[in-house]
PDB file of C-alpha atoms in Angstrom:
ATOM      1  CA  UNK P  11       5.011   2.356  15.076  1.00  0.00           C
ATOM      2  CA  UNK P  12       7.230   1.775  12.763  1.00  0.00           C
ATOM      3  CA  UNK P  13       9.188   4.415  10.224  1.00  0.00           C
ATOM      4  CA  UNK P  14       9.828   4.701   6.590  1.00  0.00           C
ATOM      5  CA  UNK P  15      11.362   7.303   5.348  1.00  0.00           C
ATOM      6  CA  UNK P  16      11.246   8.219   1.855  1.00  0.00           C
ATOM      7  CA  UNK P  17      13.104  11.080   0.111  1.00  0.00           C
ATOM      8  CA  UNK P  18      12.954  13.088  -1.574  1.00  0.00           C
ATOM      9  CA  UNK P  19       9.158  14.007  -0.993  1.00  0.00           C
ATOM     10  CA  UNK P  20       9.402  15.869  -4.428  1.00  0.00           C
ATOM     11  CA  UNK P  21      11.182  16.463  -7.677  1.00  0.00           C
ATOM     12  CA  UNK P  22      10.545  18.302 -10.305  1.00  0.00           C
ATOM     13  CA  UNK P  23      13.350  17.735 -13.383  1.00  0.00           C
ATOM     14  CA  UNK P  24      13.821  18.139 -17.094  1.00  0.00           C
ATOM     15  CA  UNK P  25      13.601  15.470 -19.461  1.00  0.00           C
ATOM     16  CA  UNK P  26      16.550  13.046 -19.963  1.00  0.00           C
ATOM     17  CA  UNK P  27      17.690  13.892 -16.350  1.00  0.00           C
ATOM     18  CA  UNK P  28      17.904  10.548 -14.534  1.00  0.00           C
ATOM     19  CA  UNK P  29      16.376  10.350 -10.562  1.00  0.00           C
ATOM     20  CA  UNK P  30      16.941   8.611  -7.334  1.00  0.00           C
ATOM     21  CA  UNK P  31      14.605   8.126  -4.680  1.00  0.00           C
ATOM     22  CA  UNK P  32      15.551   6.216  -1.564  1.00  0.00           C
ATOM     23  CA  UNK P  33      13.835   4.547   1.060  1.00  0.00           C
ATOM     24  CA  UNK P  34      15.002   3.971   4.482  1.00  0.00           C
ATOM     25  CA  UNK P  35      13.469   1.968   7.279  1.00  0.00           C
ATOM     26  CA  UNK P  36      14.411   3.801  10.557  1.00  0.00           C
ATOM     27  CA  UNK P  37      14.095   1.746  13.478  1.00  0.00           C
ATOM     28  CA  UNK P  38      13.792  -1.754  12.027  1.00  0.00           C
ATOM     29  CA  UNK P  39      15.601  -4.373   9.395  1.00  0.00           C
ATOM     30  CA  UNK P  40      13.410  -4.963   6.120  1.00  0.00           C
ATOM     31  CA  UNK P  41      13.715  -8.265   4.902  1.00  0.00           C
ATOM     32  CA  UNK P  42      12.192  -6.998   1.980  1.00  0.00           C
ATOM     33  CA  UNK P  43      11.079  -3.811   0.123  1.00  0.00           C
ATOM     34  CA  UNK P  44       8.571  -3.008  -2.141  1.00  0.00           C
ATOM     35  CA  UNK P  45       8.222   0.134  -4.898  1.00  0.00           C
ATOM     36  CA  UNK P  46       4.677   1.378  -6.262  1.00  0.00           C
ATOM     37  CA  UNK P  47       3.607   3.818  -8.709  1.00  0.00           C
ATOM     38  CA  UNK P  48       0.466   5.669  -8.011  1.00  0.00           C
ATOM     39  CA  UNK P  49      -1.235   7.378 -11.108  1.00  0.00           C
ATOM     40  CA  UNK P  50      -3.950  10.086  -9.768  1.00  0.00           C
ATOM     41  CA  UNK P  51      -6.875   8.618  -8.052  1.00  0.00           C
ATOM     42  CA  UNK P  52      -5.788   5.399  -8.879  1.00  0.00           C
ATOM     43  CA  UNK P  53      -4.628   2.183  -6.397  1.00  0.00           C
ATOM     44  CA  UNK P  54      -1.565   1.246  -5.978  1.00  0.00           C
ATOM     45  CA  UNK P  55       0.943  -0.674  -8.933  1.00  0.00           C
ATOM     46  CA  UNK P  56       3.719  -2.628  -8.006  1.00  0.00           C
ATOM     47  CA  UNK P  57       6.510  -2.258  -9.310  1.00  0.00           C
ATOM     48  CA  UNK P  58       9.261  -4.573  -7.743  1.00  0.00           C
ATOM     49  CA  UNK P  59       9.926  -6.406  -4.805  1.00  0.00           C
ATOM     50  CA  UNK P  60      13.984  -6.478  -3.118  1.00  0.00           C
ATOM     51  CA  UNK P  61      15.106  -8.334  -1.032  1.00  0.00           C
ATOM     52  CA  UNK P  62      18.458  -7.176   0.639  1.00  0.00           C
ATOM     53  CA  UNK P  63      22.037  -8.271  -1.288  1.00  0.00           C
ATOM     54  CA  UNK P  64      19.925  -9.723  -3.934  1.00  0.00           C
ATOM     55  CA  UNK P  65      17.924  -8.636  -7.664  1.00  0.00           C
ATOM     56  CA  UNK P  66      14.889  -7.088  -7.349  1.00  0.00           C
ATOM     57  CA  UNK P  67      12.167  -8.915  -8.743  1.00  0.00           C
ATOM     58  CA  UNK P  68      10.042  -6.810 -11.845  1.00  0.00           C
ATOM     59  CA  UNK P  69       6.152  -7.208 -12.399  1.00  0.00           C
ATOM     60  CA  UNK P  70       5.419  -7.721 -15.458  1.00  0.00           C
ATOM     61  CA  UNK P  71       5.446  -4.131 -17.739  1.00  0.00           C
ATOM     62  CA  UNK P  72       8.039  -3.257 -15.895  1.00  0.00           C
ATOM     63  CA  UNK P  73      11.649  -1.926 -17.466  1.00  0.00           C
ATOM     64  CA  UNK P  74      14.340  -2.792 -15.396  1.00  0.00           C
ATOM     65  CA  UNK P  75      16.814  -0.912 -16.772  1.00  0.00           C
ATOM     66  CA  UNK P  76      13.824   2.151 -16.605  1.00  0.00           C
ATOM     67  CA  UNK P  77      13.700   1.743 -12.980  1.00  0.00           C
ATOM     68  CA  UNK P  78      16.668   0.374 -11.304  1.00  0.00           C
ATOM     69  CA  UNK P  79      16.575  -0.754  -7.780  1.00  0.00           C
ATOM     70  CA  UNK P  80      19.432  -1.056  -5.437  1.00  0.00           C
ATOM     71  CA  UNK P  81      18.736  -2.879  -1.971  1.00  0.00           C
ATOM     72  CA  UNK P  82      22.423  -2.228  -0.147  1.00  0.00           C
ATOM     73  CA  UNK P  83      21.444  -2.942   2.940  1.00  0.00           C
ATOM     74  CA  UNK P  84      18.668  -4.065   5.567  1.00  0.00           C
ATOM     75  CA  UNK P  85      17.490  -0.623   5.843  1.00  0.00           C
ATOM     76  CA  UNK P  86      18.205   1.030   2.586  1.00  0.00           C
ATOM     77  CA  UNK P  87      16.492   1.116  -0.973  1.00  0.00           C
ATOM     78  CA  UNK P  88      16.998   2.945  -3.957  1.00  0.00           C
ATOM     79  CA  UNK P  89      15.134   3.788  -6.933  1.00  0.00           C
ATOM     80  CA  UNK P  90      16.368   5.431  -9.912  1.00  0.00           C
ATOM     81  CA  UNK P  91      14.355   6.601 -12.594  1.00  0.00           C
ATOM     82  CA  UNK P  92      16.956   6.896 -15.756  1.00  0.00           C
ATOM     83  CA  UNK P  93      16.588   8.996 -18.333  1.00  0.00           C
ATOM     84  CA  UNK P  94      13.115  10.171 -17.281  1.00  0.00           C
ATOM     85  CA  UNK P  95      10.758  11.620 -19.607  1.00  0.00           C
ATOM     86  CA  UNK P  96       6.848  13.320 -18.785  1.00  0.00           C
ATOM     87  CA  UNK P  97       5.359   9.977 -18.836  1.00  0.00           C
ATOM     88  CA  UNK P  98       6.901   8.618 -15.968  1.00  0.00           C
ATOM     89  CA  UNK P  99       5.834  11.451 -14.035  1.00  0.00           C
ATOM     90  CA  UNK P 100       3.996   9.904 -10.685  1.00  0.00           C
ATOM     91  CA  UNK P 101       3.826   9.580  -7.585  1.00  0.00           C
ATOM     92  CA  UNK P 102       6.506   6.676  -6.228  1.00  0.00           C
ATOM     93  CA  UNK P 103       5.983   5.115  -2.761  1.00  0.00           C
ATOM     94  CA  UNK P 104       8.113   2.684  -1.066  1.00  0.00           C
ATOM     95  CA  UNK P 105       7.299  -0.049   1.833  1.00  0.00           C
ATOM     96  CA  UNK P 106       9.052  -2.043   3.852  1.00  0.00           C
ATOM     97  CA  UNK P 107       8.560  -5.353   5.913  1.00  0.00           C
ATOM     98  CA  UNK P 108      10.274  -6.988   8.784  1.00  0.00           C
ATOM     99  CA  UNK P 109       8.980 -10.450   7.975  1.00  0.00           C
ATOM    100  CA  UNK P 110       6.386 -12.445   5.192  1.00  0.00           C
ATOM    101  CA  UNK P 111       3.235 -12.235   8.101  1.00  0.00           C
ATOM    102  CA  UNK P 112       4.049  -8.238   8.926  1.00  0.00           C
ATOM    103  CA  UNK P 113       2.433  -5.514   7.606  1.00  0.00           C
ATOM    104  CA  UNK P 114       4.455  -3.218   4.996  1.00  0.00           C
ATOM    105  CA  UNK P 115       5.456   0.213   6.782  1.00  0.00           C
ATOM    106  CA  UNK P 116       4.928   3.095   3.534  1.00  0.00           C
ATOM    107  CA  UNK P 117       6.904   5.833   3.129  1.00  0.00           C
ATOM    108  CA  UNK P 118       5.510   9.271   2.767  1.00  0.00           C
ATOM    109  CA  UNK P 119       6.106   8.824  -1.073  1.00  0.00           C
ATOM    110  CA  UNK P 120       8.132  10.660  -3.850  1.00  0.00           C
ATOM    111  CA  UNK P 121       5.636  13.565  -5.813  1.00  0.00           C
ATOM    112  CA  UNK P 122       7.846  12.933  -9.768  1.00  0.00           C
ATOM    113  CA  UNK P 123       7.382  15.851 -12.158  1.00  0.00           C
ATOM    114  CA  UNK P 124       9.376  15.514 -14.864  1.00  0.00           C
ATOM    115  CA  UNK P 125       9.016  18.452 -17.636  1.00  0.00           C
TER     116      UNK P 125
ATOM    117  CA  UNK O  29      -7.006 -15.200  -9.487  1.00  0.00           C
ATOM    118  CA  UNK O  30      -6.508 -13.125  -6.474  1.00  0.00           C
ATOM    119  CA  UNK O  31      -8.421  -9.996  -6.718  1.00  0.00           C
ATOM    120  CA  UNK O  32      -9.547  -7.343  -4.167  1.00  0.00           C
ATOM    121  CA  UNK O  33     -12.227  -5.428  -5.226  1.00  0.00           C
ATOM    122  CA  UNK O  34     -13.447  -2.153  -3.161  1.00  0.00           C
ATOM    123  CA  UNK O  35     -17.244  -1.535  -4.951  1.00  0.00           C
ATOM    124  CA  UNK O  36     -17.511   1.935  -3.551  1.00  0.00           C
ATOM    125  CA  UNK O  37     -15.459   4.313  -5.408  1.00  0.00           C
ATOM    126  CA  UNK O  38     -16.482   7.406  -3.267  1.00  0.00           C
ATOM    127  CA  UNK O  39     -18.687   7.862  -0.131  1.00  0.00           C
ATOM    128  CA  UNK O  40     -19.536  11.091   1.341  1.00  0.00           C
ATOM    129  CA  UNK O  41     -20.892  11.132   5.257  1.00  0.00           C
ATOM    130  CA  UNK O  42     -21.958  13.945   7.317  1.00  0.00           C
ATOM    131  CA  UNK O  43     -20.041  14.248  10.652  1.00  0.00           C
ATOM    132  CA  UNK O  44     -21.256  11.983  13.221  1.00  0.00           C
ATOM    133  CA  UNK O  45     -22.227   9.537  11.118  1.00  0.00           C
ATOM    134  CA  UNK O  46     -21.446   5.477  11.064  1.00  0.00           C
ATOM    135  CA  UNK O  47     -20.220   5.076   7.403  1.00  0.00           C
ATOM    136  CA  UNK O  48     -19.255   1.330   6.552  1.00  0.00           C
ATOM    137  CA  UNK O  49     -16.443   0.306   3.817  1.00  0.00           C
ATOM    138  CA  UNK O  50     -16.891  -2.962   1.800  1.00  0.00           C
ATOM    139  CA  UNK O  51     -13.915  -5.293   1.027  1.00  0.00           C
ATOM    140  CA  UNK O  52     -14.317  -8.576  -1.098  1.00  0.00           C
ATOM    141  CA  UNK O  53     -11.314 -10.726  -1.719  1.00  0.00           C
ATOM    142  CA  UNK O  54     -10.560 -13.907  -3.773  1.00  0.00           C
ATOM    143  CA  UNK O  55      -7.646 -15.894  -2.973  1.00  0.00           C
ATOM    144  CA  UNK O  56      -6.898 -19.567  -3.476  1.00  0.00           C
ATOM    145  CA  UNK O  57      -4.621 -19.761  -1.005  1.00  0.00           C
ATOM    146  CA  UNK O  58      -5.580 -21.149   2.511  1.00  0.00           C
ATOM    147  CA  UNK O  59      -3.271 -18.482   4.365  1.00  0.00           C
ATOM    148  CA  UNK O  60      -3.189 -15.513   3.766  1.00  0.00           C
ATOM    149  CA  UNK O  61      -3.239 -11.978   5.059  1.00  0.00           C
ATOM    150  CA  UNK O  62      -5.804  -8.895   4.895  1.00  0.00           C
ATOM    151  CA  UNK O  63      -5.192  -5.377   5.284  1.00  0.00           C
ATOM    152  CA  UNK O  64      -6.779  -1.478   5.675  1.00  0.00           C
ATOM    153  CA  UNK O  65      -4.693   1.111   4.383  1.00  0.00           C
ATOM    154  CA  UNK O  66      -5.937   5.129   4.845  1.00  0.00           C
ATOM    155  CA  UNK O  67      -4.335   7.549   2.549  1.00  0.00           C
ATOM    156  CA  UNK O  68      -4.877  10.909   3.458  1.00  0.00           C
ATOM    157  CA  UNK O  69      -4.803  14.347   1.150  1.00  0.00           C
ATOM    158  CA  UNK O  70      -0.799  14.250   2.218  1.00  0.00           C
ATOM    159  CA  UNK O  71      -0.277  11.070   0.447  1.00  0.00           C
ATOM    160  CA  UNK O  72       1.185   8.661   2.552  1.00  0.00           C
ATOM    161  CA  UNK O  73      -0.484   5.276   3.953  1.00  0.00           C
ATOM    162  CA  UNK O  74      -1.113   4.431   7.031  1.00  0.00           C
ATOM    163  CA  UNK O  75      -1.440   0.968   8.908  1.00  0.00           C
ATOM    164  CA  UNK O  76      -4.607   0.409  10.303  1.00  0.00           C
ATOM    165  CA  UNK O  77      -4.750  -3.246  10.740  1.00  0.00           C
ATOM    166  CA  UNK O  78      -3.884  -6.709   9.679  1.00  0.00           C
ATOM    167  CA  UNK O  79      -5.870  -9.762  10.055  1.00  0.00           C
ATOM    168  CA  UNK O  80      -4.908 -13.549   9.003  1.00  0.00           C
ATOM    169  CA  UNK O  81      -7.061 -15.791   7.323  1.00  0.00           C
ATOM    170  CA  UNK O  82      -7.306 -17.843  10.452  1.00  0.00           C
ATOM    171  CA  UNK O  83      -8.395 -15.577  13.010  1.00  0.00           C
ATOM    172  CA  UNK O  84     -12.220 -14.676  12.395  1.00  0.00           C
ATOM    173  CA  UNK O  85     -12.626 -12.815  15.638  1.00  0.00           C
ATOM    174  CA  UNK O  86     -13.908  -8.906  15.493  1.00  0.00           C
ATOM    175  CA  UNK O  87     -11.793  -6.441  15.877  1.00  0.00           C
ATOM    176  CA  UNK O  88     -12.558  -2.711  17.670  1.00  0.00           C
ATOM    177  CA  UNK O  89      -9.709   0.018  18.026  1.00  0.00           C
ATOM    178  CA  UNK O  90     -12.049   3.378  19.099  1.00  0.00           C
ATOM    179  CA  UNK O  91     -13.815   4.390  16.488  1.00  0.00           C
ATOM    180  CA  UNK O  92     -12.980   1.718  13.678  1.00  0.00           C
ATOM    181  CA  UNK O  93     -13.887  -1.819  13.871  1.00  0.00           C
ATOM    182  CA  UNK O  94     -13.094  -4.327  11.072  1.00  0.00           C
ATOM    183  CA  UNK O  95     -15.748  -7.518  10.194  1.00  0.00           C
ATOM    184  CA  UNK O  96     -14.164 -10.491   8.398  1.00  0.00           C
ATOM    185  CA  UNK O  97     -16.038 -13.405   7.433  1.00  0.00           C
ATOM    186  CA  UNK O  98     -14.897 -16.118   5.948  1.00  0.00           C
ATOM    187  CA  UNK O  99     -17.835 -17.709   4.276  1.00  0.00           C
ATOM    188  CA  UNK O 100     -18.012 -14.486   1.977  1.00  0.00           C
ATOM    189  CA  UNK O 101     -15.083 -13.310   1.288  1.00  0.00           C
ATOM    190  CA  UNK O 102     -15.687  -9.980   3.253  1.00  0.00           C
ATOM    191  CA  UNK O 103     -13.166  -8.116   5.560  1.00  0.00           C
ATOM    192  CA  UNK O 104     -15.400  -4.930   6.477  1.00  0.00           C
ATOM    193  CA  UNK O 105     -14.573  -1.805   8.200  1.00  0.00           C
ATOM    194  CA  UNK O 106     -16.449   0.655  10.208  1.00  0.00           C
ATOM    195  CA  UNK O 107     -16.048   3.714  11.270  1.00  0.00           C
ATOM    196  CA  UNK O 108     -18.380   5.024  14.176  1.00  0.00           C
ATOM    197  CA  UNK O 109     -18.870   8.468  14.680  1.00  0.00           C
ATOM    198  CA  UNK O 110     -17.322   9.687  11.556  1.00  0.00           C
ATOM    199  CA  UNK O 111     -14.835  12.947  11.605  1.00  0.00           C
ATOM    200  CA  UNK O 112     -13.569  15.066   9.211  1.00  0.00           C
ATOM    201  CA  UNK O 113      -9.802  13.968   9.767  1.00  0.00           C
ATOM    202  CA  UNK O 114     -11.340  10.759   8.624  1.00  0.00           C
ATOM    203  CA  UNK O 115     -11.654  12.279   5.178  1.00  0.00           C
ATOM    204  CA  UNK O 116      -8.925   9.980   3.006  1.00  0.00           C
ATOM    205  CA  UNK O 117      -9.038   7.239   0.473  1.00  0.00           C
ATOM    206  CA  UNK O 118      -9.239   3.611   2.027  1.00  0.00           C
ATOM    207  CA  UNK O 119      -7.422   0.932   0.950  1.00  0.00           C
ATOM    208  CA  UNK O 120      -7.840  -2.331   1.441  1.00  0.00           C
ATOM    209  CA  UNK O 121      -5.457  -5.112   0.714  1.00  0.00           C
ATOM    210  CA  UNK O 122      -4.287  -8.801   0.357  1.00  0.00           C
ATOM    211  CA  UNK O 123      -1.290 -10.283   0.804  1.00  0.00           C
ATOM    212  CA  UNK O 124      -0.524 -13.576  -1.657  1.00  0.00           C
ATOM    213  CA  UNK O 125       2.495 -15.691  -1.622  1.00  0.00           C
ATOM    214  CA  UNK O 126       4.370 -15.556  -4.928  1.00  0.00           C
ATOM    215  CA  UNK O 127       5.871 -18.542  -6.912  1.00  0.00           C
ATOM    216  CA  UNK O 128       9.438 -17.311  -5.673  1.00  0.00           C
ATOM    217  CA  UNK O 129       8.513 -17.523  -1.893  1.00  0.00           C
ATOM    218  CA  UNK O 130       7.913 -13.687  -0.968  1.00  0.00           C
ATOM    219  CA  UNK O 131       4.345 -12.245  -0.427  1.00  0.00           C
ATOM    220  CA  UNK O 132       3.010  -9.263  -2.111  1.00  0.00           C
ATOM    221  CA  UNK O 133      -0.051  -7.188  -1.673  1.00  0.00           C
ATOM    222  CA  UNK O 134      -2.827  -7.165  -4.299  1.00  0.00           C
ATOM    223  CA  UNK O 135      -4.535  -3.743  -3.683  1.00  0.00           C
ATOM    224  CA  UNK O 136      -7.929  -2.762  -4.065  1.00  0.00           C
ATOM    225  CA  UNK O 137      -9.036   0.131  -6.142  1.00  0.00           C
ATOM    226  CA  UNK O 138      -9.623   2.061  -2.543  1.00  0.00           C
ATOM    227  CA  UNK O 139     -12.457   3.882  -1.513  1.00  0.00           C
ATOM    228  CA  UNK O 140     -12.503   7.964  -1.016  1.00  0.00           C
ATOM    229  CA  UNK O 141     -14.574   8.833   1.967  1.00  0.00           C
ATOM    230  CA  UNK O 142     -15.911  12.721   2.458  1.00  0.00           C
ATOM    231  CA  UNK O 143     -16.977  13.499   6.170  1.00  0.00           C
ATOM    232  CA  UNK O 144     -18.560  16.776   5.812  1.00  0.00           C
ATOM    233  CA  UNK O 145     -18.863  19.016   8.952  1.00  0.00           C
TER     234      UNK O 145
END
Protein backbone atom coordinates (compact mmCIF):
# COMPACT_ATOMS: atom_id res chain seq x y z
CA UNK A 1 0.00 0.00 0.00
CA UNK A 2 1.01 3.09 -0.16
CA UNK A 3 3.57 5.19 2.35
CA UNK A 4 3.53 8.42 4.17
CA UNK A 5 5.98 9.26 6.16
CA UNK A 6 5.72 11.83 8.68
CA UNK A 7 8.48 13.15 10.99
CA UNK A 8 9.16 13.82 13.44
CA UNK A 9 6.73 11.38 15.37
CA UNK A 10 7.30 13.74 18.44
CA UNK A 11 8.43 17.04 19.83
CA UNK A 12 8.44 18.35 22.83
CA UNK A 13 9.77 22.33 22.84
CA UNK A 14 9.65 25.51 24.85
CA UNK A 15 7.52 28.28 24.13
CA UNK A 16 8.43 30.79 21.35
CA UNK A 17 10.53 27.98 19.69
CA UNK A 18 9.18 27.67 16.13
CA UNK A 19 8.62 23.74 14.57
CA UNK A 20 8.73 21.87 11.37
CA UNK A 21 7.09 18.79 10.60
CA UNK A 22 7.39 17.23 7.17
CA UNK A 23 5.59 14.84 5.26
CA UNK A 24 6.87 12.68 2.60
CA UNK A 25 5.06 10.33 0.27
CA UNK A 26 7.49 7.39 -0.40
CA UNK A 27 6.66 5.49 -3.32
CA UNK A 28 4.16 7.74 -5.11
CA UNK A 29 3.64 11.60 -6.48
CA UNK A 30 0.90 13.58 -4.37
CA UNK A 31 -0.94 15.83 -6.37
CA UNK A 32 -2.03 17.19 -3.30
CA UNK A 33 -1.50 17.20 0.51
CA UNK A 34 -3.51 17.74 3.29
CA UNK A 35 -2.57 18.85 7.23
CA UNK A 36 -4.99 18.04 10.30
CA UNK A 37 -4.96 18.81 13.84
CA UNK A 38 -6.31 16.24 16.15
CA UNK A 39 -7.33 17.53 19.72
CA UNK A 40 -7.73 14.33 22.19
CA UNK A 41 -10.57 12.11 21.38
CA UNK A 42 -11.66 14.34 18.92
CA UNK A 43 -12.05 13.84 14.74
CA UNK A 44 -10.03 15.13 12.58
CA UNK A 45 -9.66 19.33 11.62
CA UNK A 46 -8.34 20.41 8.54
CA UNK A 47 -6.15 22.59 8.36
CA UNK A 48 -4.93 23.25 4.69
CA UNK A 49 -4.84 21.69 1.53
CA UNK A 50 -1.29 22.07 -1.03
CA UNK A 51 -1.02 21.42 -3.96
CA UNK A 52 2.65 21.10 -5.29
CA UNK A 53 4.54 24.63 -6.58
CA UNK A 54 1.51 26.41 -5.47
CA UNK A 55 -0.22 28.30 -1.93
CA UNK A 56 -1.73 26.20 0.31
CA UNK A 57 -5.22 26.79 0.73
CA UNK A 58 -6.35 27.76 4.78
CA UNK A 59 -9.81 26.67 6.33
CA UNK A 60 -11.29 29.08 7.80
CA UNK A 61 -9.70 29.81 11.68
CA UNK A 62 -6.76 29.10 10.35
CA UNK A 63 -3.42 31.55 10.70
CA UNK A 64 -1.33 31.27 7.90
CA UNK A 65 1.44 32.87 9.03
CA UNK A 66 0.79 30.42 12.48
CA UNK A 67 1.17 27.46 10.36
CA UNK A 68 3.11 27.81 7.27
CA UNK A 69 3.09 25.19 4.65
CA UNK A 70 5.68 24.57 2.07
CA UNK A 71 4.78 21.98 -0.81
CA UNK A 72 8.46 21.84 -2.74
CA UNK A 73 7.88 19.06 -4.46
CA UNK A 74 5.53 16.03 -5.53
CA UNK A 75 6.57 14.14 -2.59
CA UNK A 76 7.43 16.63 0.04
CA UNK A 77 5.41 18.84 2.62
CA UNK A 78 6.26 20.95 5.33
CA UNK A 79 4.65 22.35 8.24
CA UNK A 80 5.98 24.83 10.51
CA UNK A 81 4.49 25.81 13.59
CA UNK A 82 6.13 29.49 14.37
CA UNK A 83 6.51 30.79 17.43
CA UNK A 84 4.58 28.01 19.19
CA UNK A 85 3.04 28.45 22.43
CA UNK A 86 1.01 25.49 24.88
CA UNK A 87 -2.07 26.00 22.97
CA UNK A 88 -1.03 24.72 19.85
CA UNK A 89 0.07 21.70 21.45
CA UNK A 90 -1.62 18.61 19.30
CA UNK A 91 -1.33 16.05 17.54
CA UNK A 92 -0.54 17.04 13.56
CA UNK A 93 -1.16 14.43 10.82
CA UNK A 94 -0.47 14.75 7.25
CA UNK A 95 -2.09 12.88 4.02
CA UNK A 96 -1.41 12.61 0.77
CA UNK A 97 -3.26 11.77 -2.60
CA UNK A 98 -2.23 10.66 -6.00
CA UNK A 99 -5.37 11.92 -7.69
CA UNK A 100 -9.12 13.79 -6.73
CA UNK A 101 -10.97 9.91 -6.78
CA UNK A 102 -7.92 8.25 -4.50
CA UNK A 103 -7.95 7.75 -1.11
CA UNK A 104 -5.54 10.05 1.15
CA UNK A 105 -2.46 7.85 2.43
CA UNK A 106 -1.91 9.38 6.49
CA UNK A 107 1.14 9.67 7.98
CA UNK A 108 1.87 8.22 11.33
CA UNK A 109 1.35 11.84 12.72
CA UNK A 110 3.47 14.44 14.71
CA UNK A 111 2.71 14.03 18.93
CA UNK A 112 3.36 18.51 19.57
CA UNK A 113 4.15 19.34 23.20
CA UNK A 114 5.04 22.58 23.52
CA UNK A 115 5.86 23.77 27.31
CA UNK B 1 -24.31 21.17 4.10
CA UNK B 2 -22.16 18.17 3.93
CA UNK B 3 -21.99 16.50 7.21
CA UNK B 4 -20.91 13.00 8.37
CA UNK B 5 -22.20 12.08 11.45
CA UNK B 6 -20.94 8.74 13.37
CA UNK B 7 -24.00 8.38 16.29
CA UNK B 8 -22.00 5.94 18.31
CA UNK B 9 -19.37 7.59 20.23
CA UNK B 10 -18.04 4.33 21.90
CA UNK B 11 -18.95 0.59 21.53
CA UNK B 12 -17.53 -2.08 23.57
CA UNK B 13 -17.84 -5.96 22.15
CA UNK B 14 -16.72 -9.09 23.66
CA UNK B 15 -14.35 -11.14 21.41
CA UNK B 16 -16.10 -13.07 18.87
CA UNK B 17 -18.66 -10.92 18.48
CA UNK B 18 -20.32 -9.18 15.12
CA UNK B 19 -20.27 -5.45 16.19
CA UNK B 20 -21.76 -3.08 13.39
CA UNK B 21 -20.61 0.78 12.88
CA UNK B 22 -23.20 3.35 11.61
CA UNK B 23 -22.26 6.07 9.03
CA UNK B 24 -24.84 8.76 7.79
CA UNK B 25 -23.75 11.30 5.27
CA UNK B 26 -25.33 14.41 3.60
CA UNK B 27 -23.94 15.67 0.50
CA UNK B 28 -25.50 17.63 -2.33
CA UNK B 29 -23.29 16.62 -4.66
CA UNK B 30 -24.16 13.72 -7.12
CA UNK B 31 -20.44 12.29 -6.98
CA UNK B 32 -18.83 11.84 -4.45
CA UNK B 33 -16.63 9.56 -2.41
CA UNK B 34 -17.00 7.56 1.04
CA UNK B 35 -14.46 6.33 3.27
CA UNK B 36 -13.47 4.02 6.67
CA UNK B 37 -10.59 5.14 8.45
CA UNK B 38 -9.25 2.88 11.76
CA UNK B 39 -7.05 4.69 14.12
CA UNK B 40 -5.43 2.58 16.42
CA UNK B 41 -3.89 3.40 20.18
CA UNK B 42 -0.52 4.28 17.94
CA UNK B 43 -2.23 7.05 16.22
CA UNK B 44 -1.99 6.72 12.73
CA UNK B 45 -4.96 5.95 10.12
CA UNK B 46 -5.34 3.38 8.16
CA UNK B 47 -7.17 2.82 4.71
CA UNK B 48 -9.76 0.46 4.85
CA UNK B 49 -11.84 1.25 1.91
CA UNK B 50 -13.29 3.66 -0.52
CA UNK B 51 -16.53 3.50 -2.22
CA UNK B 52 -18.09 6.05 -4.95
CA UNK B 53 -21.40 7.27 -4.92
CA UNK B 54 -22.14 5.23 -7.97
CA UNK B 55 -21.25 1.86 -7.12
CA UNK B 56 -23.94 0.41 -4.58
CA UNK B 57 -22.59 -3.10 -4.66
CA UNK B 58 -21.46 -4.83 -1.10
CA UNK B 59 -18.30 -5.05 -0.29
CA UNK B 60 -16.47 -8.13 1.94
CA UNK B 61 -12.58 -8.09 2.67
CA UNK B 62 -12.37 -11.13 5.62
CA UNK B 63 -13.73 -10.04 8.43
CA UNK B 64 -15.11 -6.44 7.51
CA UNK B 65 -17.78 -5.82 5.09
CA UNK B 66 -19.10 -2.30 4.30
CA UNK B 67 -23.19 -1.66 3.40
CA UNK B 68 -23.94 1.52 1.43
CA UNK B 69 -27.27 2.48 0.47
CA UNK B 70 -28.16 5.12 -1.29
CA UNK B 71 -31.74 5.77 -0.46
CA UNK B 72 -30.53 6.55 3.23
CA UNK B 73 -27.65 8.01 3.29
CA UNK B 74 -25.88 4.99 5.06
CA UNK B 75 -22.36 3.54 4.27
CA UNK B 76 -22.19 0.74 7.12
CA UNK B 77 -19.43 -1.38 8.28
CA UNK B 78 -19.17 -4.69 9.88
CA UNK B 79 -16.93 -6.42 11.49
CA UNK B 80 -17.50 -10.31 11.94
CA UNK B 81 -15.86 -12.08 14.49
CA UNK B 82 -14.55 -9.20 16.39
CA UNK B 83 -10.71 -9.24 17.83
CA UNK B 84 -8.97 -7.39 20.15
CA UNK B 85 -6.44 -5.86 17.51
CA UNK B 86 -9.70 -4.50 16.28
CA UNK B 87 -9.78 -2.26 19.32
CA UNK B 88 -9.30 1.51 17.59
CA UNK B 89 -11.42 4.49 16.85
CA UNK B 90 -13.31 4.31 13.38
CA UNK B 91 -13.56 6.89 11.17
CA UNK B 92 -15.63 7.38 8.61
CA UNK B 93 -15.42 9.95 5.91
CA UNK B 94 -16.61 11.98 2.82
CA UNK B 95 -14.95 13.40 0.26
CA UNK B 96 -16.66 16.89 -1.29
CA UNK B 97 -15.41 18.88 -4.13
CA UNK B 98 -14.47 22.42 -3.10
CA UNK B 99 -15.32 25.72 -4.96
CA UNK B 100 -11.52 25.83 -6.10
CA UNK B 101 -11.65 22.33 -7.82
CA UNK B 102 -9.80 20.02 -5.14
CA UNK B 103 -11.75 17.54 -2.88
CA UNK B 104 -11.48 17.38 0.78
CA UNK B 105 -12.70 14.99 3.37
CA UNK B 106 -15.43 15.97 5.85
CA UNK B 107 -14.77 13.58 8.82
CA UNK B 108 -17.02 12.09 11.14
CA UNK B 109 -16.70 12.39 14.84
CA UNK B 110 -15.38 8.48 14.70
CA UNK B 111 -16.44 5.78 16.70
CA UNK B 112 -14.09 3.99 19.56
CA UNK B 113 -14.69 0.30 19.53
CA UNK B 114 -13.49 -1.98 22.77
CA UNK B 115 -13.18 -5.81 21.89
CA UNK B 116 -12.69 -7.29 25.20
CA UNK B 117 -11.06 -10.79 25.42
Amino acid sequence: GAVVSQHPSRVICKSGTSVKIECRSLDFQATTMFWYRQFPKKSLMLMATSNEGSKATYEQGVEKDKFLINHASLTLSTLTVTSAHPEDSSFYICSAQRAYNQPQHFGDGTRLSIL
Amino acid sequence: AQKVTQAQTEISVVEKEDVTLDCVYETRDTTYYLFWYKQPPSGELVFLIRRNSFDEQNEISGRYSWNFQKSTSSFNFTITASQVVDSAVYFCALSEVTTSGTYKYIFGTGTRLKVLA
